[in-house]
XYZ file of C-alpha atoms in Angstrom:
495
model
C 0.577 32.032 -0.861
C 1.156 29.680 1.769
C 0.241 26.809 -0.758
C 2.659 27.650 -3.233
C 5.637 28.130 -0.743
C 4.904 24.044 0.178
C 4.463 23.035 -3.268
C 7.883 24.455 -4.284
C 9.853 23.500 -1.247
C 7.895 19.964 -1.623
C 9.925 20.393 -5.253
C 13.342 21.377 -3.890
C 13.168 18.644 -1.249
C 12.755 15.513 -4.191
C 15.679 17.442 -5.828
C 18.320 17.776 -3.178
C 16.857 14.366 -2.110
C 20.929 11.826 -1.824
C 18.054 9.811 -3.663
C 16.500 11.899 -6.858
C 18.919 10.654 -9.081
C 17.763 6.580 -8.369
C 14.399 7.770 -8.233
C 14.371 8.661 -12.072
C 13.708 5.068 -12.926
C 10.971 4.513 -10.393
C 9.109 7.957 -11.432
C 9.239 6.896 -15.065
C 7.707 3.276 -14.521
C 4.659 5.177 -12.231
C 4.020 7.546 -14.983
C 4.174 5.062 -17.537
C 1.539 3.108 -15.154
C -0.528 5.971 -15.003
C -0.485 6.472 -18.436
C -1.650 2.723 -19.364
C -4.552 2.784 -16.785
C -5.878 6.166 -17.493
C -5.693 4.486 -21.332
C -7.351 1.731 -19.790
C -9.988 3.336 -18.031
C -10.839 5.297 -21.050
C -11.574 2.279 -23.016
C -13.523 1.164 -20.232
C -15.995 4.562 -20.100
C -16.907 3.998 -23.930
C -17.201 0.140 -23.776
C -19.638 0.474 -20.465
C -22.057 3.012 -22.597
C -22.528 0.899 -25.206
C -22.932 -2.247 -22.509
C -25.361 -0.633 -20.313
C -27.371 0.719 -23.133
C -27.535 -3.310 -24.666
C -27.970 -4.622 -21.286
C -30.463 -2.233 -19.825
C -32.569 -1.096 -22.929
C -35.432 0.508 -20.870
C -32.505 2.554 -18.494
C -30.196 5.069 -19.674
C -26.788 4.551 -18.882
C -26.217 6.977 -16.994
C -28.760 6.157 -14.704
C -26.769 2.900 -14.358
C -23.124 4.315 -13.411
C -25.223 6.646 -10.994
C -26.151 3.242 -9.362
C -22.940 2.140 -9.316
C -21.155 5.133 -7.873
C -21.142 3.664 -4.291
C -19.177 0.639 -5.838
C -16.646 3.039 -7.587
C -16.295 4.942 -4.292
C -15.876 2.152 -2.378
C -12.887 1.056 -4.593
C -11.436 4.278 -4.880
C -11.299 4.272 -0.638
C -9.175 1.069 -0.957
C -6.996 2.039 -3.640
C -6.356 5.227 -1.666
C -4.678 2.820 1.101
C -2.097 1.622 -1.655
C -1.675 4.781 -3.374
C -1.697 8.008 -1.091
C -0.190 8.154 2.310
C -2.165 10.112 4.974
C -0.158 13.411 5.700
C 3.371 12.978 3.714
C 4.074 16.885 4.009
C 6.859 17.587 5.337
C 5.596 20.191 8.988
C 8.259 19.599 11.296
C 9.978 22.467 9.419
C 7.403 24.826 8.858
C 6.472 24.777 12.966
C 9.847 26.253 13.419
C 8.884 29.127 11.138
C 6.292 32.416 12.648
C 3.661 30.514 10.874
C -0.008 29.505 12.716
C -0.137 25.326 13.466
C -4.089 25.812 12.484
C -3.090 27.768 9.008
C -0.394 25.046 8.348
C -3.092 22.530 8.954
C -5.385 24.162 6.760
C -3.587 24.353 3.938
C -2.318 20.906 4.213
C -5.511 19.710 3.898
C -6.420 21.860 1.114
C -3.669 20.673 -1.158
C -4.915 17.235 -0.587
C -8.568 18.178 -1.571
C -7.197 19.685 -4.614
C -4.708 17.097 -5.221
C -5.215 15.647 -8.955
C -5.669 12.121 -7.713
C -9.326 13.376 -7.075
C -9.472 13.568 -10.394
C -7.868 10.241 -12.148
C -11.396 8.639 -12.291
C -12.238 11.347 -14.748
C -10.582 9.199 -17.538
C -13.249 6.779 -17.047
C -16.203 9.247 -16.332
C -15.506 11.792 -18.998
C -15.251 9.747 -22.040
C -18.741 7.561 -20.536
C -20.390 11.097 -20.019
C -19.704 12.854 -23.626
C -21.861 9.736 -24.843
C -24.653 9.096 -22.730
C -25.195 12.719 -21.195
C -24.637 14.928 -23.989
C -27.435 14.077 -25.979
C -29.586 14.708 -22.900
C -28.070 18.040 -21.966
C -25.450 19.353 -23.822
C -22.300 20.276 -22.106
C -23.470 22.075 -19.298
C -25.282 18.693 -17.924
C -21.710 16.978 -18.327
C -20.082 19.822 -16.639
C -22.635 19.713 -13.677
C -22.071 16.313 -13.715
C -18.473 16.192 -13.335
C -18.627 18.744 -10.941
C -20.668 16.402 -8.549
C -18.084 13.340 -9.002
C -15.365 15.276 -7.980
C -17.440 16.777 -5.507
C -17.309 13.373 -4.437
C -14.322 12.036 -4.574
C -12.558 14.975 -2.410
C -15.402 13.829 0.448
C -13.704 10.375 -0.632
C -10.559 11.695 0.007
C -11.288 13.524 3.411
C -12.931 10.471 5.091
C -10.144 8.471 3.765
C -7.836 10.189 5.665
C -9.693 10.524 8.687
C -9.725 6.617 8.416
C -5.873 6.266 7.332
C -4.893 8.852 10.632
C -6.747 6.760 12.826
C -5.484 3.416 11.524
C -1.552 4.651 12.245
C -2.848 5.075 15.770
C -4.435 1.486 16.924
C -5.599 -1.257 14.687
C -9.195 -1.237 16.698
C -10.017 1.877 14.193
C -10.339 -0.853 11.307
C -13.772 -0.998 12.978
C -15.164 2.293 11.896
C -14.747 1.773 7.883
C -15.720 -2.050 8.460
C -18.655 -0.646 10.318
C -19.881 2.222 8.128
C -19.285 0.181 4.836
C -20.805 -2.600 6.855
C -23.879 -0.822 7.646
C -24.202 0.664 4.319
C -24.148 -3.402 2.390
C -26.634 -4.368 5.175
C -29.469 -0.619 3.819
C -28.246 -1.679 0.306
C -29.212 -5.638 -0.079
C -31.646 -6.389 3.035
C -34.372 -4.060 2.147
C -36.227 -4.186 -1.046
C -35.556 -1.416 -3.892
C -32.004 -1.115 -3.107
C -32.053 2.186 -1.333
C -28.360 3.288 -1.256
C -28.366 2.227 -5.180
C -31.618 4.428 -6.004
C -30.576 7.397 -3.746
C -26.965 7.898 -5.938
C -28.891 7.009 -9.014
C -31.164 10.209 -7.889
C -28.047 12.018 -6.435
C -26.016 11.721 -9.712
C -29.163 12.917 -11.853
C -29.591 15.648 -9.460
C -25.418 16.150 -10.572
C -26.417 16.686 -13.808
C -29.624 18.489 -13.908
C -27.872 21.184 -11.308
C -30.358 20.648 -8.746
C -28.729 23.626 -6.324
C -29.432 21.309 -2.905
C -27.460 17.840 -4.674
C -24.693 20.383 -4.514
C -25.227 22.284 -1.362
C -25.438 18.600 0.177
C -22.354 17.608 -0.624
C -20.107 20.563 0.093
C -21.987 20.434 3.403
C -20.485 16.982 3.774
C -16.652 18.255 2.863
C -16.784 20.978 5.608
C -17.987 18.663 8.032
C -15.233 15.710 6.958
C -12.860 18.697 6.828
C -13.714 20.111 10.283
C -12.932 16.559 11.378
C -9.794 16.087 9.606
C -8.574 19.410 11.228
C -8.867 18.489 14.719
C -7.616 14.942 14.398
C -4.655 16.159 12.281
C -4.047 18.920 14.721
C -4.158 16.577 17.634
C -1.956 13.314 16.422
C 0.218 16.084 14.541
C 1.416 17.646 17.519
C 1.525 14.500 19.391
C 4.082 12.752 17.164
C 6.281 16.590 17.022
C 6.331 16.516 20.707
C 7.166 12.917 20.974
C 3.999 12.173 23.335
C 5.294 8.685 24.584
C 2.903 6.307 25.902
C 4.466 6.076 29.768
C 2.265 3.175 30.560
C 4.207 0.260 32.141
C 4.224 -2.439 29.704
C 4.922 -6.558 30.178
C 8.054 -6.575 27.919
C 9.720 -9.692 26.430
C 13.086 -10.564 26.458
C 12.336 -13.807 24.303
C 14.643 -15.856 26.549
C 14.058 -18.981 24.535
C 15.959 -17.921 21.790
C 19.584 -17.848 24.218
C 19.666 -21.294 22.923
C 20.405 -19.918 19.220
C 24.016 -18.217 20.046
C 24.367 -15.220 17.736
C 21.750 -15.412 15.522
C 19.297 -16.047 18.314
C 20.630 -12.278 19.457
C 19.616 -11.045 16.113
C 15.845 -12.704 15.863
C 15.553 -10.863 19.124
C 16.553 -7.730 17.746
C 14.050 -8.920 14.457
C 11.270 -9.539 16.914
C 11.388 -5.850 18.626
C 12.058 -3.970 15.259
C 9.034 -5.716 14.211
C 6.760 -5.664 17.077
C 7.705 -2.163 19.087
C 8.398 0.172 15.853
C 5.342 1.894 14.787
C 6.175 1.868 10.867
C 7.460 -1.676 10.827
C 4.171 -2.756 12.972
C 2.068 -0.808 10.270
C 3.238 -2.505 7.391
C 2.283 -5.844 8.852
C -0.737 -5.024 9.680
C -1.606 -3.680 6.198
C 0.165 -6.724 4.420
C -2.192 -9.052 7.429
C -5.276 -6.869 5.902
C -4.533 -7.524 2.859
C -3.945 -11.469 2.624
C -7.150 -11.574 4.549
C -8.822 -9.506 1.966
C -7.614 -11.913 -0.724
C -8.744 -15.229 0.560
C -12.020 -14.187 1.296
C -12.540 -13.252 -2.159
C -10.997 -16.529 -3.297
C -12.730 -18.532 -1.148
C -15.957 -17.083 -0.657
C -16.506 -15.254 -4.342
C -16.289 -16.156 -7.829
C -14.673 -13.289 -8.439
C -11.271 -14.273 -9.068
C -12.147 -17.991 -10.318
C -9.561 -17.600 -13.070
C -6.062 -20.038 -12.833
C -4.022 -16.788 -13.308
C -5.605 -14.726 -10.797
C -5.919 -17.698 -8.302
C -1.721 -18.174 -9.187
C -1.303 -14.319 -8.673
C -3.242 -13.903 -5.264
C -1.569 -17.550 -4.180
C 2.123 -15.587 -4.830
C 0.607 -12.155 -3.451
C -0.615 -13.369 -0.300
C 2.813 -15.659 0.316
C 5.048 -12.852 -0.712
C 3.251 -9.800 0.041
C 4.868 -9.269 3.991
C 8.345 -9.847 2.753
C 8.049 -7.791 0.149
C 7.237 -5.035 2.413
C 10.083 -5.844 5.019
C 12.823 -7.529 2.806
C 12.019 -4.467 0.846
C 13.602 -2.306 2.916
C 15.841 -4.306 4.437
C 19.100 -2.699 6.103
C 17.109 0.272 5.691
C 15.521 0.195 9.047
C 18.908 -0.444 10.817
C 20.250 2.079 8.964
C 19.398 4.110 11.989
C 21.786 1.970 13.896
C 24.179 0.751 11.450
C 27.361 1.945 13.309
C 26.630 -0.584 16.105
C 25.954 -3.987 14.038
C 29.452 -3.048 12.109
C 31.276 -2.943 15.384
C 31.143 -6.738 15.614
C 32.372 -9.382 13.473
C 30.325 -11.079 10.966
C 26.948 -9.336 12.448
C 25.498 -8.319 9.226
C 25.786 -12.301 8.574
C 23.823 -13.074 11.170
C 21.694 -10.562 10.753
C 20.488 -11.504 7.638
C 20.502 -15.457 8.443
C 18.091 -14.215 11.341
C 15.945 -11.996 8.960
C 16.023 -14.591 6.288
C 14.641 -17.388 9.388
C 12.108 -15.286 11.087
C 10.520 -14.679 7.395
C 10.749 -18.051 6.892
C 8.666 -18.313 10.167
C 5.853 -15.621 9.232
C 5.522 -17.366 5.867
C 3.499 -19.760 7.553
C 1.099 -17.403 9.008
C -0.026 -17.094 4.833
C -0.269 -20.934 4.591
C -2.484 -20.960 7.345
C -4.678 -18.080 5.961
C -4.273 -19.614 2.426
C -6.591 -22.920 4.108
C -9.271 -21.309 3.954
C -9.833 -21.465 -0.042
C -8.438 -24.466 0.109
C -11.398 -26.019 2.466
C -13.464 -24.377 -0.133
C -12.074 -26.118 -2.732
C -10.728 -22.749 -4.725
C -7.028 -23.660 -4.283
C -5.299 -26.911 -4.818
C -2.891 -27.834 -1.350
C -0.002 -28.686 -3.334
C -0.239 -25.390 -5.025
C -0.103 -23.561 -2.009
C 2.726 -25.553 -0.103
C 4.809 -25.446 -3.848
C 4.105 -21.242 -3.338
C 5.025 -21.226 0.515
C 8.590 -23.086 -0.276
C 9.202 -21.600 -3.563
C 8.819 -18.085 -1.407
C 10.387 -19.260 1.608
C 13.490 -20.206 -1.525
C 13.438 -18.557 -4.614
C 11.596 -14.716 -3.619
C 13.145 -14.584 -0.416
C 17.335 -15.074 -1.805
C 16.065 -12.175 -4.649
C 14.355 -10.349 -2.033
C 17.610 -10.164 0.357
C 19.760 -9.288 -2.411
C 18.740 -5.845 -1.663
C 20.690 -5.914 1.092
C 23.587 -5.029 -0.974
C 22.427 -2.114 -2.710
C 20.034 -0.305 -0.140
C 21.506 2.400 1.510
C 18.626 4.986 2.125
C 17.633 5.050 6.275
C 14.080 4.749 6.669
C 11.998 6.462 9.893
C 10.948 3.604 12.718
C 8.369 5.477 14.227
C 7.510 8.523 11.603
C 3.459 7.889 10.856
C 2.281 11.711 9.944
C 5.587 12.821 8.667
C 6.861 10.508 6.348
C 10.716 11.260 5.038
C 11.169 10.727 1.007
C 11.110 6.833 0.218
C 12.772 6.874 -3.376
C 13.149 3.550 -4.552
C 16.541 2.720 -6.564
C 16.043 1.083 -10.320
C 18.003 -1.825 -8.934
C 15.175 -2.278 -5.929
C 12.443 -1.164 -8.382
C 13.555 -4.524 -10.377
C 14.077 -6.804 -7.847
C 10.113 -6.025 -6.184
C 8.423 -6.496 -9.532
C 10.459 -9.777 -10.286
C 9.921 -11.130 -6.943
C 5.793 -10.741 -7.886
C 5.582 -11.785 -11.972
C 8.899 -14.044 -11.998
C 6.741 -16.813 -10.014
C 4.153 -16.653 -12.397
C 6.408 -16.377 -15.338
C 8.371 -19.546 -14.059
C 4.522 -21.752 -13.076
C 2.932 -20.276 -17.051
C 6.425 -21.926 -18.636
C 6.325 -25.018 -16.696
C 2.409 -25.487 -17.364
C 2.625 -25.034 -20.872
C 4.866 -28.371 -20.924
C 3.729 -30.096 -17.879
C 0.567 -30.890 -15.564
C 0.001 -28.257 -12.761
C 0.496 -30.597 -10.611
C 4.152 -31.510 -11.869
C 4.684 -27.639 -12.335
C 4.223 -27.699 -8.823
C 5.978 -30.490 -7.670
C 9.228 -28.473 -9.976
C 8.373 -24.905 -8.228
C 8.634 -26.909 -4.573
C 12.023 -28.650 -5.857
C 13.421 -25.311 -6.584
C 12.071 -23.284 -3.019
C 13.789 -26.733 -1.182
C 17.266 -26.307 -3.114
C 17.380 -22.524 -2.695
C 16.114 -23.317 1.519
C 18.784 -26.008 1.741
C 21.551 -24.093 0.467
C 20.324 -20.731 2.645
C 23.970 -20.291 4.077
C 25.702 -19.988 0.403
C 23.947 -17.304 -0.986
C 23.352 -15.364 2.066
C 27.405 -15.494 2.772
C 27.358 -13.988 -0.926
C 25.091 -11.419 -0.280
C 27.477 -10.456 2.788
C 30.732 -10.493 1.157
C 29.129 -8.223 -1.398
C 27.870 -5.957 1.157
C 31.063 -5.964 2.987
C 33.202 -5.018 -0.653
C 30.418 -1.741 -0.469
C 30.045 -0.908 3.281
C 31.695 2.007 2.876
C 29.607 3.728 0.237
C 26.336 2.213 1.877
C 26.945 3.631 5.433
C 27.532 6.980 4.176
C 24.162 6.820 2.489
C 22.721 5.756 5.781
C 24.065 8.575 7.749
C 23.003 11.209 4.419
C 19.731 9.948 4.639
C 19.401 9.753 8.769
């Protein structure tokens, strides 16, 4: 009952939502992206049958996607990160009501083990299943079967968010997935016989025979994860309602240096502390750090993404990827304080001259990272200084032109509770040309030129766009001035 009453208020909040109707546009581009990769991953389950039956003639195939379930798990975990946010039910409001914290919990957690993202990998498992398992046994060995995989991706899901809750809270709990996934490569490859391979090889035929105690085992392991996930959400969920403050004395900087800077310096101050004291701004930086990390190492240290057009992608990804998170939002943040920067004249100027140079700044952090495929040979050094200027010029002017059209206030410190992000059509645009124009723009120039002089024209364009900085962003702040109006209502709607 309970369950139902969230689901439909979950409904009526999107609605009413000052944002549902500029959501429309975003909703229909992620089901249409659903749409293609369950497509995709279809195609994928029959092509693998017929692979793993050519490639290992004296295994069935299903004995070789057993094997590989760790592997699938694994990338489901990290996909989760992107995809699903840790607790985005709304409580707060539900607290207020005569209505048990432990309940609430409860079913919280049950509409995320239930959720049908446990179940997208089905597109890919299903269609594999019908034609390796079937001739085996029948239906009721696929049914088994797909019992056990989702079986497994809700205990997926649960240590996922135990994982994700602890991540909001300090950075140090990167060590426990690192660690467990750490441990579990080390009982995979040093031993002989592979035994984490073998043991979900035998796990997953145990899936589809029935074998009572391959079931038993793993709904052992969801109670367990869940009895986890209860206390910890219980714990940081009333800690962030009751706005436990850390009342530790802490060596705070007033970043005196930057006095020397006038008005703008005033402005990378305020930059610096958004950035470094807010616990949702300090989140996404960590994530995008994670992430650009995560990428080089495969570059460099793989042959995994070997390809020009990957290497071009991840070289754009990794220069782009934090500004794309912050210029993504930006104005949305200070929505919170917008009445105060519009008491003085020209600060929105400022303020985005000092958002536009601190970016500038921490676009060098992804050049340094970036060295490391390029000791390795992977990645070219003019391609990645071209990247880091035509970011610094070209993404960063398309990024900030958001500055004009968001007007939705974003949460500084919400973790557990997250308010309804709906992205416009206009910012919807604006993210996904700010990742494929770069690689539209280096594919035209290559097919005409070198890479080299492709480069050398991507750099010339980042250097006019840099040189030029004050133009376009006095554009972008007579435009927002024209709309201030209409965007700080929208701020205070959304507050």
């Amino acid at each position: 009952m309970l369950l139902s009453i969230i689901r439909q208020n979950q409904k009526l909040a999107a609605k009413r939502n000052p944002a549902f109707d500029r959501n429309r546009f975003a909703k229909f581009l992620i089901y249409f992206m659903v749409a293609f990769w369950a497509a995709y991953l279809i195609v994928i389950g029959v092509m693998l049958s017929f692979a793993f039956e050519g490639i290992f003639p004296s295994m069935e195939p299903y004995h070789i996607m057993n094997q590989g379930l760790a592997y699938l798990l694994l990338l489901d975990f990290l996909l989760r990160f992107m995809l699903q946010p840790a607790m985005s039910q709304e409580i707060k409001p539900y607290l207020l009501m005569p209505i048990k914290k432990n309940k609430l919990v409860d079913t919280l957690l049950l509409q995320s083990g239930i959720s049908c993202y446990n179940l997208f990998w089905f597109f890919l498992i299903v269609p594999f299943a019908l034609l390796t398992i079937t001739r085996f046994y029948g239906f009721t060995g696929i049914l088994c079967y797909l019992d056990g995989i989702w079986l497994l991706m809700v205990i997926n899901n649960y240590w996922y968010l135990i994982c994700k809750t602890l991540l909001n809270e300090k950075l140090l709990y990167m060590l426990l997935p690192i660690g467990v996934y750490g441990l579990l490569g080390a009982a995979e490859f040093i031993p002989e016989g592979n035994p984490v391979s073998t043991f979900m090889m035998n796990l997953g035929e145990g899936f589809i025979e029935g074998n009572i105690f391959a079931f038993l085992g793993a709904i052992a392991t969801i109670l367990l994860l869940l009895l986890v996930n209860r206390k910890l959400q219980l714990h940081f969920i009333y800690n962030e309602i009751a706005k436990v403050e850390d009342t530790k004395m802490k060596h705070v900087s007033e970043y005196r240096f930057l006095d020397h800077y006038g008005d703008v310096g005033e402005y990378l101050r305020l930059e610096l502390k958004l950035c470094l004291r807010n616990k949702t701004v300090k989140t996404q930086f960590r994530m995008g750090f994670i992430i650009m990390f995560a990428f080089s190492a495969l570059i460099a240290f793989t042959d995994v993404y070997d390809g020009t057009g990957m290497i071009n992608f991840i070289c754009i990804y990794n220069f782009a990827i934090l500004s794309i998170m912050t210029l993504g939002q930006v104005m949305s943040f200070e929505g919170n304080y917008l009445d105060g920067l519009m008491s003085r004249k020209e600060s929105i100027y400022n303020l985005l001259r000092a958002k536009y140079y601190l970016n500038c700044i921490i676009v060098f952090i992804p050049f340094l990272i970036m060295m490391i495929p390029v000791a390795k040979g992977k990645i070219p050094f003019l391609m990645a200084v071209s990247y880091m200027l035509f970011t610094a010029g070209f993404v960063f002017a398309m990024m900030l032109q958001l500055a004009v059209y968001n007007k939705k206030t974003l949460p500084l410190n919400a973790n557990v509770m997250r308010s309804n992000r709906g992205s416009s059509l206009f910012q919807t645009i604006i993210i996904s040309c700010a990742f494929f124009l770069p690689l539209i723009i280096n594919k035209a120039l290559t097919a005409f030129f070198e890479q080299d002089t492709a480069c050398i024209v991507m750099m010339g364009i980042g250097l006019l766009l840099i040189a030029t900085h004050n133009l376009w962003i006095k554009n972008i702040y007579n435009r927002f001035m024209k709309r201030r109006y209409e965007n700080m209502e929208g701020f205070r709607d959304s507050r």
